[in-house]
């Protein structure tokens, strides 16, 4: 069968487009939040700290072990030339925790910087949502290649980002509402195990709700593709203009419109 005889390809159905949009959303969320590996890198240092401290009550040994495993995780990513932002954020969080705990001599202070960061992040999600620039949109916009186009050109998507940011803010606030009282009332080992247990479930809930809201939203506007198309169109216009100027010239570069009468 020749290419002329081949039947035309059927256009994608709405269901196929919806499945494609959901797959793109899942991949983007996986990339933005680090996936399974990012969760492991988030949990492992704190888990190692509380495990060692539970066994021998050695603050220095627990802190050094947590910091060491964070550095190893970064080194592994560097060797494999993977994205290091999640591992680096873990190193900084652990380093601040180590400094706080060493300064005060209180093992619970190892977790304090992370708790304060969580509280600040929760407020950032809520404040930016009320300000009309939801933080989750600022985070995911570049991942979806839409940048800030959702703010003015895609109101349905802006609404989805607002819902997702509100969900993140409320979930993180609920987490803080559990952890901060325990910081004062519970002993170090109990507090540490509760904190480790609350690392993943709230995160997964927030990511799931984000996926639900975005899966129902209009698809993103690919501003990078638009810029490439505009650049290609501009080059085509310039080529057409050059061709038109060339047609106005006789062989030898003489413009017939400028030749005198009888020439």
Coordinates of C-alpha atoms in Angstrom, one line a residue:
X1 CA 0.0 0.0 0.0
X2 CA 1.5 3.4 -1.0
X3 CA 1.4 6.5 1.1
X4 CA -1.4 7.8 -1.1
X5 CA -3.5 4.6 -0.4
X6 CA -3.1 4.8 3.4
X7 CA -6.3 5.8 5.2
X8 CA -6.1 9.1 7.0
X9 CA -5.2 9.0 10.7
X10 CA -8.2 9.6 12.9
X11 CA -7.9 12.7 15.1
X12 CA -7.6 12.0 18.9
X13 CA -10.9 11.6 20.7
X14 CA -11.8 13.8 23.7
X15 CA -11.1 10.7 26.0
X16 CA -7.6 10.3 24.5
X17 CA -6.9 14.0 24.9
X18 CA -8.1 13.8 28.6
X19 CA -5.8 10.8 29.2
X20 CA -2.9 12.6 27.6
X21 CA -3.5 15.7 29.8
X22 CA -3.7 13.6 32.9
X23 CA -0.5 11.8 32.0
X24 CA 1.3 15.1 31.4
X25 CA 0.0 16.4 34.8
X26 CA 1.2 13.3 36.6
X27 CA 4.7 13.5 35.0
X28 CA 4.9 17.2 35.8
X29 CA 3.9 16.7 39.5
X30 CA 6.4 13.8 39.7
X31 CA 9.2 16.1 38.4
X32 CA 8.2 19.1 40.5
X33 CA 8.0 17.3 43.9
X34 CA 10.7 14.7 43.4
X35 CA 8.7 11.5 43.3
X36 CA 9.5 8.5 45.4
X37 CA 13.2 9.3 45.6
X38 CA 12.5 12.8 46.8
X39 CA 10.3 11.5 49.5
X40 CA 13.0 9.0 50.6
X41 CA 15.5 11.9 50.7
X42 CA 13.1 13.9 52.8
X43 CA 12.4 11.2 55.4
X44 CA 15.7 9.3 55.7
X45 CA 17.8 11.9 57.7
X46 CA 15.1 12.5 60.3
X47 CA 14.3 8.8 60.5
X48 CA 18.0 8.0 61.1
X49 CA 18.3 10.8 63.7
X50 CA 15.3 9.6 65.8
X51 CA 16.3 5.9 65.5
X52 CA 19.8 6.5 66.8
X53 CA 18.6 8.9 69.5
X54 CA 16.0 6.4 70.6
X55 CA 18.7 3.7 71.0
X56 CA 21.5 5.5 72.7
X57 CA 20.2 9.1 73.5
X58 CA 23.4 10.4 71.8
X59 CA 22.6 13.9 70.4
X60 CA 25.9 14.4 68.7
X61 CA 26.0 11.0 67.1
X62 CA 22.4 11.2 65.9
X63 CA 23.0 14.7 64.4
X64 CA 26.2 13.7 62.6
X65 CA 24.6 10.6 61.2
X66 CA 21.6 12.5 59.8
X67 CA 23.9 15.1 58.2
X68 CA 26.2 12.4 56.8
X69 CA 23.4 10.6 55.1
X70 CA 22.1 13.8 53.6
X71 CA 25.5 14.5 52.1
X72 CA 25.7 11.0 50.8
X73 CA 22.3 11.5 49.0
X74 CA 23.6 14.7 47.4
X75 CA 26.8 13.0 46.3
X76 CA 24.9 10.1 44.7
X77 CA 22.8 12.6 42.7
X78 CA 25.9 14.5 41.7
X79 CA 27.6 11.3 40.5
X80 CA 24.5 10.3 38.5
X81 CA 24.1 13.8 37.3
X82 CA 20.5 14.0 38.5
X83 CA 18.6 17.0 39.7
X84 CA 19.9 17.9 43.1
X85 CA 17.4 20.5 44.3
X86 CA 15.5 18.1 46.6
X87 CA 18.7 16.6 48.1
X88 CA 20.3 20.0 48.6
X89 CA 17.1 21.3 50.3
X90 CA 17.4 18.3 52.6
X91 CA 21.0 19.0 53.4
X92 CA 20.3 22.6 54.4
X93 CA 17.3 21.6 56.5
X94 CA 19.4 18.9 58.3
X95 CA 22.3 21.3 58.7
X96 CA 20.1 24.0 60.4
X97 CA 18.6 21.3 62.6
X98 CA 22.0 20.1 63.7
X99 CA 23.1 23.7 64.5
X100 CA 19.9 24.4 66.5
X101 CA 20.2 21.1 68.5
X102 CA 23.9 21.6 69.2
X103 CA 23.4 25.2 70.3
X104 CA 20.6 24.4 72.7
X105 CA 21.6 20.9 73.7
X106 CA 17.9 19.9 73.2
X107 CA 17.5 17.1 70.6
X108 CA 14.0 18.2 69.8
X109 CA 15.4 21.4 68.4
X110 CA 16.8 19.3 65.5
X111 CA 13.3 19.4 64.1
X112 CA 12.5 23.0 64.9
X113 CA 13.9 24.6 61.6
X114 CA 11.8 22.2 59.5
X115 CA 8.7 23.0 61.5
X116 CA 9.2 26.7 61.1
X117 CA 9.8 26.2 57.4
X118 CA 6.5 24.2 57.2
X119 CA 4.6 27.0 59.0
X120 CA 6.1 29.6 56.7
X121 CA 5.3 27.6 53.6
X122 CA 1.7 27.1 54.7
X123 CA 1.3 30.8 55.2
X124 CA 2.9 31.5 51.8
X125 CA 0.4 29.2 50.1
X126 CA -2.5 30.9 51.7
X127 CA -1.3 34.5 51.3
X128 CA -0.3 34.1 47.6
X129 CA -3.7 32.5 46.9
X130 CA -5.6 35.4 48.4
X131 CA -3.2 37.8 46.5
X132 CA -4.2 36.2 43.2
X133 CA -0.9 34.6 42.5
X134 CA -1.2 31.1 44.0
X135 CA 2.2 29.7 44.9
X136 CA 1.5 26.3 43.4
X137 CA 1.0 28.0 40.0
X138 CA 4.4 29.8 40.4
X139 CA 6.0 26.4 41.1
X140 CA 4.3 24.4 38.4
X141 CA 4.0 27.0 35.7
X142 CA 7.5 26.6 34.3
X143 CA 7.2 22.8 34.6
X144 CA 4.1 22.8 32.4
X145 CA 5.9 25.4 30.0
X146 CA 3.1 27.9 30.7
X147 CA 5.0 30.2 33.0
X148 CA 2.5 32.9 34.1
X149 CA 0.1 32.6 31.2
X150 CA -2.5 31.1 33.5
X151 CA -2.9 34.4 35.3
X152 CA -4.5 36.3 32.5
X153 CA -5.1 33.9 29.7
X154 CA -6.4 30.7 31.4
X155 CA -8.8 31.5 34.2
X156 CA -9.9 27.9 34.6
X157 CA -6.3 26.9 35.3
X158 CA -5.8 29.8 37.6
X159 CA -8.8 28.6 39.6
X160 CA -7.3 25.1 39.8
X161 CA -4.0 26.5 41.0
X162 CA -5.8 28.5 43.7
X163 CA -7.7 25.5 44.9
X164 CA -4.4 23.4 45.0
X165 CA -2.5 26.2 46.9
X166 CA -5.3 26.5 49.4
X167 CA -5.2 22.7 49.9
X168 CA -1.5 22.8 50.5
X169 CA -1.8 25.7 52.9
X170 CA -4.5 24.1 55.0
X171 CA -2.9 20.7 55.1
X172 CA 0.4 22.1 56.2
X173 CA -1.3 24.3 58.8
X174 CA -3.1 21.1 60.1
X175 CA 0.3 19.4 60.3
X176 CA 1.7 22.4 62.3
X177 CA -1.3 22.3 64.6
X178 CA -0.3 18.7 65.6
X179 CA 3.5 19.2 65.8
X180 CA 3.9 22.5 67.7
X181 CA 2.0 21.4 70.8
X182 CA 3.9 18.1 70.8
X183 CA 7.1 20.0 70.5
X184 CA 6.4 21.4 74.0
X185 CA 4.6 18.4 75.6
X186 CA 6.0 15.2 74.2
X187 CA 9.5 13.8 74.9
X188 CA 12.1 13.7 72.2
X189 CA 11.6 10.2 71.0
X190 CA 7.8 10.3 70.9
X191 CA 7.9 13.7 69.1
X192 CA 10.5 12.4 66.6
X193 CA 8.5 9.4 65.6
X194 CA 5.3 11.4 65.2
X195 CA 7.1 13.9 63.1
X196 CA 8.6 11.2 60.9
X197 CA 5.2 9.5 60.6
X198 CA 3.7 12.8 59.4
X199 CA 6.3 13.4 56.7
X200 CA 4.7 11.5 53.8
X201 CA 0.9 11.2 54.3
X202 CA 0.1 15.0 54.3
X203 CA 2.5 15.4 51.3
X204 CA 0.8 12.7 49.4
X205 CA -2.6 14.1 50.2
X206 CA -1.6 17.5 48.9
X207 CA -0.1 16.1 45.7
X208 CA -3.2 14.0 45.1
X209 CA -5.5 17.0 45.5
X210 CA -3.3 19.0 43.2
X211 CA -3.5 16.3 40.6
X212 CA -7.3 16.2 40.9
X213 CA -7.7 19.9 40.5
X214 CA -5.4 20.2 37.6
X215 CA -6.7 17.1 35.8
X216 CA -10.1 18.8 35.7
X217 CA -8.7 22.2 34.6
X218 CA -8.1 23.4 31.0
X219 CA -4.8 22.3 29.5
X220 CA -1.8 24.6 29.9
X221 CA -0.8 27.2 27.3
X222 CA 2.6 26.2 26.0
X223 CA 4.2 29.7 25.8
X224 CA 7.5 28.2 24.7
X225 CA 5.8 26.6 21.7
X226 CA 4.1 30.0 21.0
X227 CA 7.4 31.8 21.1
X228 CA 9.0 29.2 18.8
X229 CA 6.1 29.5 16.3
X230 CA 6.3 33.3 16.4
X231 CA 10.0 33.2 15.8
X232 CA 9.5 30.8 12.8
X233 CA 6.8 33.0 11.4
X234 CA 9.0 36.0 11.7
X235 CA 11.8 34.3 9.8
X236 CA 9.3 33.3 7.1
X237 CA 8.1 36.9 6.8
X238 CA 11.7 38.1 6.5
X239 CA 12.5 35.4 3.9
X240 CA 9.4 36.4 1.9
X241 CA 10.3 40.1 2.1
X242 CA 13.8 39.3 0.8
X243 CA 12.4 37.2 -2.0
X244 CA 10.0 40.1 -3.0
X245 CA 12.9 42.6 -3.0
X246 CA 14.9 40.2 -5.2
X247 CA 12.0 39.9 -7.7
X248 CA 12.0 43.7 -8.0
X249 CA 15.6 43.7 -9.2
X250 CA 16.6 42.8 -12.7
X251 CA 19.6 40.5 -13.2
X252 CA 22.6 42.6 -12.3
X253 CA 20.8 44.4 -9.5
X254 CA 18.9 47.1 -11.5
X255 CA 15.5 48.0 -10.3
X256 CA 13.2 48.3 -13.5
X257 CA 11.1 50.9 -11.7
X258 CA 14.2 53.2 -11.6
X259 CA 15.1 52.9 -15.3
X260 CA 14.5 55.9 -17.4
X261 CA 12.1 56.0 -20.4
X262 CA 13.4 54.3 -23.5
X263 CA 16.1 52.4 -21.7

